[in-house]
Amino acid sequence: MSYVVAGLSPEGFSPLFGQADEALAQLGVIRVSADAKPGYPCRITLEDAEPGETLLLLNHADHAVATPYRNAYAIYVREAALAANRFEDALPPVLTNRPIALRGYDAEGMLRGATLALAGDVEARIDELFARSEVAYIHAHNAAHGCFVARIDRG
């Protein structure tokens, strides 16, 4: 089954890029420096940051719907990210090297299915969820930490 994975638009985050740590702290945002790879997955580029790169750790409403499944949680975004990466019928790096929880939602934002994908079977689990006609889109979350990784749409 054809699918598309796109990073978040940097426009919503770019006003934060380059701000002083004190100003960020007032907004509940923390600047961090990657000290390992993998470990700091950017939700704009959908790649893990390189050691030494700076990222912002902030709360993001990834599922801003008027249902009980509304969700917000912490994510990382690279301060140097200028454009969202888009992957068609291919997995971005952040979905290939860690366990991923996949949540399938209908057009109204109601959960219609969920599964756990391990390294090597993410695409098979995506296909299983999209085989269900009621699933309009999928959200991928890091299975261990619970944070949003990316939205997956039908291709």
mmCIF file with all atom_site columns, C-alpha atoms in Angstrom:
data_model
loop_
_atom_site.group_PDB
_atom_site.id
_atom_site.type_symbol
_atom_site.label_atom_id
_atom_site.label_alt_id
_atom_site.label_comp_id
_atom_site.label_asym_id
_atom_site.label_entity_id
_atom_site.label_seq_id
_atom_site.pdbx_PDB_ins_code
_atom_site.Cartn_x
_atom_site.Cartn_y
_atom_site.Cartn_z
_atom_site.occupancy
_atom_site.B_iso_or_equiv
_atom_site.pdbx_formal_charge
_atom_site.auth_seq_id
_atom_site.auth_comp_id
_atom_site.auth_asym_id
_atom_site.auth_atom_id
_atom_site.pdbx_PDB_model_num
ATOM 1   C CA . MET A 1 1   ? 0.000   0.000  0.000  1.00 0.00 ? 1   MET A CA 1
ATOM 2   C CA . SER A 1 2   ? 1.256   3.469  -0.866 1.00 0.00 ? 2   SER A CA 1
ATOM 3   C CA . TYR A 1 3   ? 1.962   5.892  1.984  1.00 0.00 ? 3   TYR A CA 1
ATOM 4   C CA . VAL A 1 4   ? 3.555   9.274  2.710  1.00 0.00 ? 4   VAL A CA 1
ATOM 5   C CA . VAL A 1 5   ? 5.468   10.330 5.834  1.00 0.00 ? 5   VAL A CA 1
ATOM 6   C CA . ALA A 1 6   ? 6.100   14.064 6.185  1.00 0.00 ? 6   ALA A CA 1
ATOM 7   C CA . GLY A 1 7   ? 7.944   16.013 8.847  1.00 0.00 ? 7   GLY A CA 1
ATOM 8   C CA . LEU A 1 8   ? 6.348   18.910 10.692 1.00 0.00 ? 8   LEU A CA 1
ATOM 9   C CA . SER A 1 9   ? 6.554   22.319 9.075  1.00 0.00 ? 9   SER A CA 1
ATOM 10  C CA . PRO A 1 10  ? 9.349   24.423 10.596 1.00 0.00 ? 10  PRO A CA 1
ATOM 11  C CA . GLU A 1 11  ? 7.140   27.544 10.400 1.00 0.00 ? 11  GLU A CA 1
ATOM 12  C CA . GLY A 1 12  ? 5.493   26.779 13.727 1.00 0.00 ? 12  GLY A CA 1
ATOM 13  C CA . PHE A 1 13  ? 8.851   26.475 15.440 1.00 0.00 ? 13  PHE A CA 1
ATOM 14  C CA . SER A 1 14  ? 11.124  28.946 13.634 1.00 0.00 ? 14  SER A CA 1
ATOM 15  C CA . PRO A 1 15  ? 10.179  31.903 15.888 1.00 0.00 ? 15  PRO A CA 1
ATOM 16  C CA . LEU A 1 16  ? 11.824  29.935 18.713 1.00 0.00 ? 16  LEU A CA 1
ATOM 17  C CA . PHE A 1 17  ? 15.066  29.246 16.840 1.00 0.00 ? 17  PHE A CA 1
ATOM 18  C CA . GLY A 1 18  ? 17.950  31.305 18.154 1.00 0.00 ? 18  GLY A CA 1
ATOM 19  C CA . GLN A 1 19  ? 16.090  32.739 21.166 1.00 0.00 ? 19  GLN A CA 1
ATOM 20  C CA . ALA A 1 20  ? 17.976  33.036 24.443 1.00 0.00 ? 20  ALA A CA 1
ATOM 21  C CA . ASP A 1 21  ? 17.661  30.120 26.855 1.00 0.00 ? 21  ASP A CA 1
ATOM 22  C CA . GLU A 1 22  ? 15.883  32.365 29.380 1.00 0.00 ? 22  GLU A CA 1
ATOM 23  C CA . ALA A 1 23  ? 13.246  33.397 26.844 1.00 0.00 ? 23  ALA A CA 1
ATOM 24  C CA . LEU A 1 24  ? 12.741  29.771 25.833 1.00 0.00 ? 24  LEU A CA 1
ATOM 25  C CA . ALA A 1 25  ? 12.392  28.708 29.469 1.00 0.00 ? 25  ALA A CA 1
ATOM 26  C CA . GLN A 1 26  ? 9.531   31.188 29.921 1.00 0.00 ? 26  GLN A CA 1
ATOM 27  C CA . LEU A 1 27  ? 7.748   29.314 27.126 1.00 0.00 ? 27  LEU A CA 1
ATOM 28  C CA . GLY A 1 28  ? 8.490   25.891 28.593 1.00 0.00 ? 28  GLY A CA 1
ATOM 29  C CA . VAL A 1 29  ? 11.080  25.131 25.895 1.00 0.00 ? 29  VAL A CA 1
ATOM 30  C CA . ILE A 1 30  ? 14.561  23.755 26.573 1.00 0.00 ? 30  ILE A CA 1
ATOM 31  C CA . ARG A 1 31  ? 17.563  23.931 24.234 1.00 0.00 ? 31  ARG A CA 1
ATOM 32  C CA . VAL A 1 32  ? 19.583  20.698 24.247 1.00 0.00 ? 32  VAL A CA 1
ATOM 33  C CA . SER A 1 33  ? 22.685  19.499 22.483 1.00 0.00 ? 33  SER A CA 1
ATOM 34  C CA . ALA A 1 34  ? 22.664  15.998 21.015 1.00 0.00 ? 34  ALA A CA 1
ATOM 35  C CA . ASP A 1 35  ? 25.276  13.841 22.705 1.00 0.00 ? 35  ASP A CA 1
ATOM 36  C CA . ALA A 1 36  ? 24.619  10.577 20.849 1.00 0.00 ? 36  ALA A CA 1
ATOM 37  C CA . LYS A 1 37  ? 23.113  9.227  17.655 1.00 0.00 ? 37  LYS A CA 1
ATOM 38  C CA . PRO A 1 38  ? 20.475  7.891  17.626 1.00 0.00 ? 38  PRO A CA 1
ATOM 39  C CA . GLY A 1 39  ? 18.706  9.580  20.478 1.00 0.00 ? 39  GLY A CA 1
ATOM 40  C CA . TYR A 1 40  ? 17.479  13.007 19.356 1.00 0.00 ? 40  TYR A CA 1
ATOM 41  C CA . PRO A 1 41  ? 14.927  12.512 16.564 1.00 0.00 ? 41  PRO A CA 1
ATOM 42  C CA . CYS A 1 42  ? 13.958  15.753 14.821 1.00 0.00 ? 42  CYS A CA 1
ATOM 43  C CA . ARG A 1 43  ? 10.262  15.910 13.915 1.00 0.00 ? 43  ARG A CA 1
ATOM 44  C CA . ILE A 1 44  ? 10.924  18.298 11.026 1.00 0.00 ? 44  ILE A CA 1
ATOM 45  C CA . THR A 1 45  ? 13.664  16.409 9.178  1.00 0.00 ? 45  THR A CA 1
ATOM 46  C CA . LEU A 1 46  ? 12.667  12.960 10.519 1.00 0.00 ? 46  LEU A CA 1
ATOM 47  C CA . GLU A 1 47  ? 16.346  12.194 11.108 1.00 0.00 ? 47  GLU A CA 1
ATOM 48  C CA . ASP A 1 48  ? 18.318  11.814 14.315 1.00 0.00 ? 48  ASP A CA 1
ATOM 49  C CA . ALA A 1 49  ? 20.454  14.862 15.074 1.00 0.00 ? 49  ALA A CA 1
ATOM 50  C CA . GLU A 1 50  ? 24.206  14.525 14.867 1.00 0.00 ? 50  GLU A CA 1
ATOM 51  C CA . PRO A 1 51  ? 26.175  14.781 18.147 1.00 0.00 ? 51  PRO A CA 1
ATOM 52  C CA . GLY A 1 52  ? 26.786  18.453 18.909 1.00 0.00 ? 52  GLY A CA 1
ATOM 53  C CA . GLU A 1 53  ? 23.706  19.738 17.055 1.00 0.00 ? 53  GLU A CA 1
ATOM 54  C CA . THR A 1 54  ? 21.274  21.866 19.035 1.00 0.00 ? 54  THR A CA 1
ATOM 55  C CA . LEU A 1 55  ? 17.610  21.046 19.242 1.00 0.00 ? 55  LEU A CA 1
ATOM 56  C CA . LEU A 1 56  ? 14.627  22.449 21.049 1.00 0.00 ? 56  LEU A CA 1
ATOM 57  C CA . LEU A 1 57  ? 12.679  20.190 23.395 1.00 0.00 ? 57  LEU A CA 1
ATOM 58  C CA . LEU A 1 58  ? 9.098   21.406 23.602 1.00 0.00 ? 58  LEU A CA 1
ATOM 59  C CA . ASN A 1 59  ? 5.521   20.333 24.043 1.00 0.00 ? 59  ASN A CA 1
ATOM 60  C CA . HIS A 1 60  ? 3.629   19.858 20.790 1.00 0.00 ? 60  HIS A CA 1
ATOM 61  C CA . ALA A 1 61  ? -0.041  19.059 20.134 1.00 0.00 ? 61  ALA A CA 1
ATOM 62  C CA . ASP A 1 62  ? 0.362   16.340 17.532 1.00 0.00 ? 62  ASP A CA 1
ATOM 63  C CA . HIS A 1 63  ? -3.289  15.309 17.512 1.00 0.00 ? 63  HIS A CA 1
ATOM 64  C CA . ALA A 1 64  ? -5.292  18.496 17.989 1.00 0.00 ? 64  ALA A CA 1
ATOM 65  C CA . VAL A 1 65  ? -8.742  16.999 17.454 1.00 0.00 ? 65  VAL A CA 1
ATOM 66  C CA . ALA A 1 66  ? -12.018 17.451 19.319 1.00 0.00 ? 66  ALA A CA 1
ATOM 67  C CA . THR A 1 67  ? -12.111 13.829 20.497 1.00 0.00 ? 67  THR A CA 1
ATOM 68  C CA . PRO A 1 68  ? -10.888 11.991 23.580 1.00 0.00 ? 68  PRO A CA 1
ATOM 69  C CA . TYR A 1 69  ? -7.788  11.098 21.528 1.00 0.00 ? 69  TYR A CA 1
ATOM 70  C CA . ARG A 1 70  ? -6.416  14.652 21.514 1.00 0.00 ? 70  ARG A CA 1
ATOM 71  C CA . ASN A 1 71  ? -2.714  14.390 22.328 1.00 0.00 ? 71  ASN A CA 1
ATOM 72  C CA . ALA A 1 72  ? 0.271   16.596 23.157 1.00 0.00 ? 72  ALA A CA 1
ATOM 73  C CA . TYR A 1 73  ? 3.714   15.560 24.337 1.00 0.00 ? 73  TYR A CA 1
ATOM 74  C CA . ALA A 1 74  ? 7.395   16.489 24.205 1.00 0.00 ? 74  ALA A CA 1
ATOM 75  C CA . ILE A 1 75  ? 9.247   16.461 20.866 1.00 0.00 ? 75  ILE A CA 1
ATOM 76  C CA . TYR A 1 76  ? 12.640  17.558 19.535 1.00 0.00 ? 76  TYR A CA 1
ATOM 77  C CA . VAL A 1 77  ? 13.131  19.918 16.595 1.00 0.00 ? 77  VAL A CA 1
ATOM 78  C CA . ARG A 1 78  ? 16.525  20.852 15.151 1.00 0.00 ? 78  ARG A CA 1
ATOM 79  C CA . GLU A 1 79  ? 17.233  24.575 15.281 1.00 0.00 ? 79  GLU A CA 1
ATOM 80  C CA . ALA A 1 80  ? 18.923  24.287 11.894 1.00 0.00 ? 80  ALA A CA 1
ATOM 81  C CA . ALA A 1 81  ? 15.904  22.625 10.221 1.00 0.00 ? 81  ALA A CA 1
ATOM 82  C CA . LEU A 1 82  ? 14.785  24.748 7.286  1.00 0.00 ? 82  LEU A CA 1
ATOM 83  C CA . ALA A 1 83  ? 12.325  22.426 5.556  1.00 0.00 ? 83  ALA A CA 1
ATOM 84  C CA . ALA A 1 84  ? 10.229  19.393 6.358  1.00 0.00 ? 84  ALA A CA 1
ATOM 85  C CA . ASN A 1 85  ? 11.413  16.167 4.779  1.00 0.00 ? 85  ASN A CA 1
ATOM 86  C CA . ARG A 1 86  ? 8.864   14.063 2.914  1.00 0.00 ? 86  ARG A CA 1
ATOM 87  C CA . PHE A 1 87  ? 9.137   10.339 2.243  1.00 0.00 ? 87  PHE A CA 1
ATOM 88  C CA . GLU A 1 88  ? 6.891   8.555  -0.280 1.00 0.00 ? 88  GLU A CA 1
ATOM 89  C CA . ASP A 1 89  ? 6.669   4.776  0.064  1.00 0.00 ? 89  ASP A CA 1
ATOM 90  C CA . ALA A 1 90  ? 9.852   4.872  2.127  1.00 0.00 ? 90  ALA A CA 1
ATOM 91  C CA . LEU A 1 91  ? 10.502  5.108  5.830  1.00 0.00 ? 91  LEU A CA 1
ATOM 92  C CA . PRO A 1 92  ? 12.379  8.068  7.274  1.00 0.00 ? 92  PRO A CA 1
ATOM 93  C CA . PRO A 1 93  ? 15.417  7.226  9.402  1.00 0.00 ? 93  PRO A CA 1
ATOM 94  C CA . VAL A 1 94  ? 13.569  7.872  12.694 1.00 0.00 ? 94  VAL A CA 1
ATOM 95  C CA . LEU A 1 95  ? 11.152  5.017  11.936 1.00 0.00 ? 95  LEU A CA 1
ATOM 96  C CA . THR A 1 96  ? 13.799  2.408  11.166 1.00 0.00 ? 96  THR A CA 1
ATOM 97  C CA . ASN A 1 97  ? 15.940  2.094  14.289 1.00 0.00 ? 97  ASN A CA 1
ATOM 98  C CA . ARG A 1 98  ? 13.579  1.922  17.269 1.00 0.00 ? 98  ARG A CA 1
ATOM 99  C CA . PRO A 1 99  ? 10.317  0.234  18.323 1.00 0.00 ? 99  PRO A CA 1
ATOM 100 C CA . ILE A 1 100 ? 7.361   2.252  17.038 1.00 0.00 ? 100 ILE A CA 1
ATOM 101 C CA . ALA A 1 101 ? 3.757   2.335  18.213 1.00 0.00 ? 101 ALA A CA 1
ATOM 102 C CA . LEU A 1 102 ? 1.356   2.984  15.339 1.00 0.00 ? 102 LEU A CA 1
ATOM 103 C CA . ARG A 1 103 ? -2.126  4.406  15.944 1.00 0.00 ? 103 ARG A CA 1
ATOM 104 C CA . GLY A 1 104 ? -4.693  4.392  13.155 1.00 0.00 ? 104 GLY A CA 1
ATOM 105 C CA . TYR A 1 105 ? -7.357  7.117  13.219 1.00 0.00 ? 105 TYR A CA 1
ATOM 106 C CA . ASP A 1 106 ? -10.497 7.700  11.184 1.00 0.00 ? 106 ASP A CA 1
ATOM 107 C CA . ALA A 1 107 ? -11.308 10.999 9.470  1.00 0.00 ? 107 ALA A CA 1
ATOM 108 C CA . GLU A 1 108 ? -12.885 12.359 12.683 1.00 0.00 ? 108 GLU A CA 1
ATOM 109 C CA . GLY A 1 109 ? -9.790  11.630 14.792 1.00 0.00 ? 109 GLY A CA 1
ATOM 110 C CA . MET A 1 110 ? -11.148 8.554  16.558 1.00 0.00 ? 110 MET A CA 1
ATOM 111 C CA . LEU A 1 111 ? -8.752  5.677  17.203 1.00 0.00 ? 111 LEU A CA 1
ATOM 112 C CA . ARG A 1 112 ? -9.637  2.677  15.016 1.00 0.00 ? 112 ARG A CA 1
ATOM 113 C CA . GLY A 1 113 ? -6.616  0.455  15.507 1.00 0.00 ? 113 GLY A CA 1
ATOM 114 C CA . ALA A 1 114 ? -3.128  0.297  16.993 1.00 0.00 ? 114 ALA A CA 1
ATOM 115 C CA . THR A 1 115 ? -0.102  -1.948 16.743 1.00 0.00 ? 115 THR A CA 1
ATOM 116 C CA . LEU A 1 116 ? 3.532   -2.209 17.775 1.00 0.00 ? 116 LEU A CA 1
ATOM 117 C CA . ALA A 1 117 ? 6.228   -2.293 15.093 1.00 0.00 ? 117 ALA A CA 1
ATOM 118 C CA . LEU A 1 118 ? 9.748   -3.494 15.701 1.00 0.00 ? 118 LEU A CA 1
ATOM 119 C CA . ALA A 1 119 ? 12.790  -2.809 13.528 1.00 0.00 ? 119 ALA A CA 1
ATOM 120 C CA . GLY A 1 120 ? 12.201  -4.301 10.119 1.00 0.00 ? 120 GLY A CA 1
ATOM 121 C CA . ASP A 1 121 ? 8.425   -4.583 10.203 1.00 0.00 ? 121 ASP A CA 1
ATOM 122 C CA . VAL A 1 122 ? 7.184   -0.984 10.317 1.00 0.00 ? 122 VAL A CA 1
ATOM 123 C CA . GLU A 1 123 ? 5.993   -1.046 6.696  1.00 0.00 ? 123 GLU A CA 1
ATOM 124 C CA . ALA A 1 124 ? 4.096   -4.307 7.246  1.00 0.00 ? 124 ALA A CA 1
ATOM 125 C CA . ARG A 1 125 ? 2.295   -2.802 10.253 1.00 0.00 ? 125 ARG A CA 1
ATOM 126 C CA . ILE A 1 126 ? 1.471   0.358  8.235  1.00 0.00 ? 126 ILE A CA 1
ATOM 127 C CA . ASP A 1 127 ? -0.005  -1.847 5.504  1.00 0.00 ? 127 ASP A CA 1
ATOM 128 C CA . GLU A 1 128 ? -2.078  -3.743 8.086  1.00 0.00 ? 128 GLU A CA 1
ATOM 129 C CA . LEU A 1 129 ? -3.574  -0.540 9.476  1.00 0.00 ? 129 LEU A CA 1
ATOM 130 C CA . PHE A 1 130 ? -4.263  0.968  6.048  1.00 0.00 ? 130 PHE A CA 1
ATOM 131 C CA . ALA A 1 131 ? -5.918  -2.301 4.975  1.00 0.00 ? 131 ALA A CA 1
ATOM 132 C CA . ARG A 1 132 ? -8.736  -1.198 7.280  1.00 0.00 ? 132 ARG A CA 1
ATOM 133 C CA . SER A 1 133 ? -10.939 1.168  5.263  1.00 0.00 ? 133 SER A CA 1
ATOM 134 C CA . GLU A 1 134 ? -11.882 3.221  8.320  1.00 0.00 ? 134 GLU A CA 1
ATOM 135 C CA . VAL A 1 135 ? -8.251  4.207  8.987  1.00 0.00 ? 135 VAL A CA 1
ATOM 136 C CA . ALA A 1 136 ? -7.657  7.602  7.343  1.00 0.00 ? 136 ALA A CA 1
ATOM 137 C CA . TYR A 1 137 ? -4.181  8.295  8.777  1.00 0.00 ? 137 TYR A CA 1
ATOM 138 C CA . ILE A 1 138 ? -1.644  6.886  11.209 1.00 0.00 ? 138 ILE A CA 1
ATOM 139 C CA . HIS A 1 139 ? 0.397   8.494  13.948 1.00 0.00 ? 139 HIS A CA 1
ATOM 140 C CA . ALA A 1 140 ? 3.770   6.955  14.764 1.00 0.00 ? 140 ALA A CA 1
ATOM 141 C CA . HIS A 1 141 ? 5.067   7.286  18.336 1.00 0.00 ? 141 HIS A CA 1
ATOM 142 C CA . ASN A 1 142 ? 8.270   6.067  19.961 1.00 0.00 ? 142 ASN A CA 1
ATOM 143 C CA . ALA A 1 143 ? 7.116   2.964  21.779 1.00 0.00 ? 143 ALA A CA 1
ATOM 144 C CA . ALA A 1 144 ? 9.316   3.448  24.858 1.00 0.00 ? 144 ALA A CA 1
ATOM 145 C CA . HIS A 1 145 ? 9.072   7.200  25.422 1.00 0.00 ? 145 HIS A CA 1
ATOM 146 C CA . GLY A 1 146 ? 5.615   7.713  23.932 1.00 0.00 ? 146 GLY A CA 1
ATOM 147 C CA . CYS A 1 147 ? 6.495   10.852 21.975 1.00 0.00 ? 147 CYS A CA 1
ATOM 148 C CA . PHE A 1 148 ? 5.050   11.615 18.548 1.00 0.00 ? 148 PHE A CA 1
ATOM 149 C CA . VAL A 1 149 ? 7.345   10.853 15.613 1.00 0.00 ? 149 VAL A CA 1
ATOM 150 C CA . ALA A 1 150 ? 5.336   11.502 12.452 1.00 0.00 ? 150 ALA A CA 1
ATOM 151 C CA . ARG A 1 151 ? 1.990   11.346 10.694 1.00 0.00 ? 151 ARG A CA 1
ATOM 152 C CA . ILE A 1 152 ? 1.589   8.757  7.946  1.00 0.00 ? 152 ILE A CA 1
ATOM 153 C CA . ASP A 1 153 ? -0.998  9.344  5.227  1.00 0.00 ? 153 ASP A CA 1
ATOM 154 C CA . ARG A 1 154 ? -2.233  7.153  2.416  1.00 0.00 ? 154 ARG A CA 1
ATOM 155 C CA . GLY A 1 155 ? -0.232  7.751  -0.752 1.00 0.00 ? 155 GLY A CA 1
#
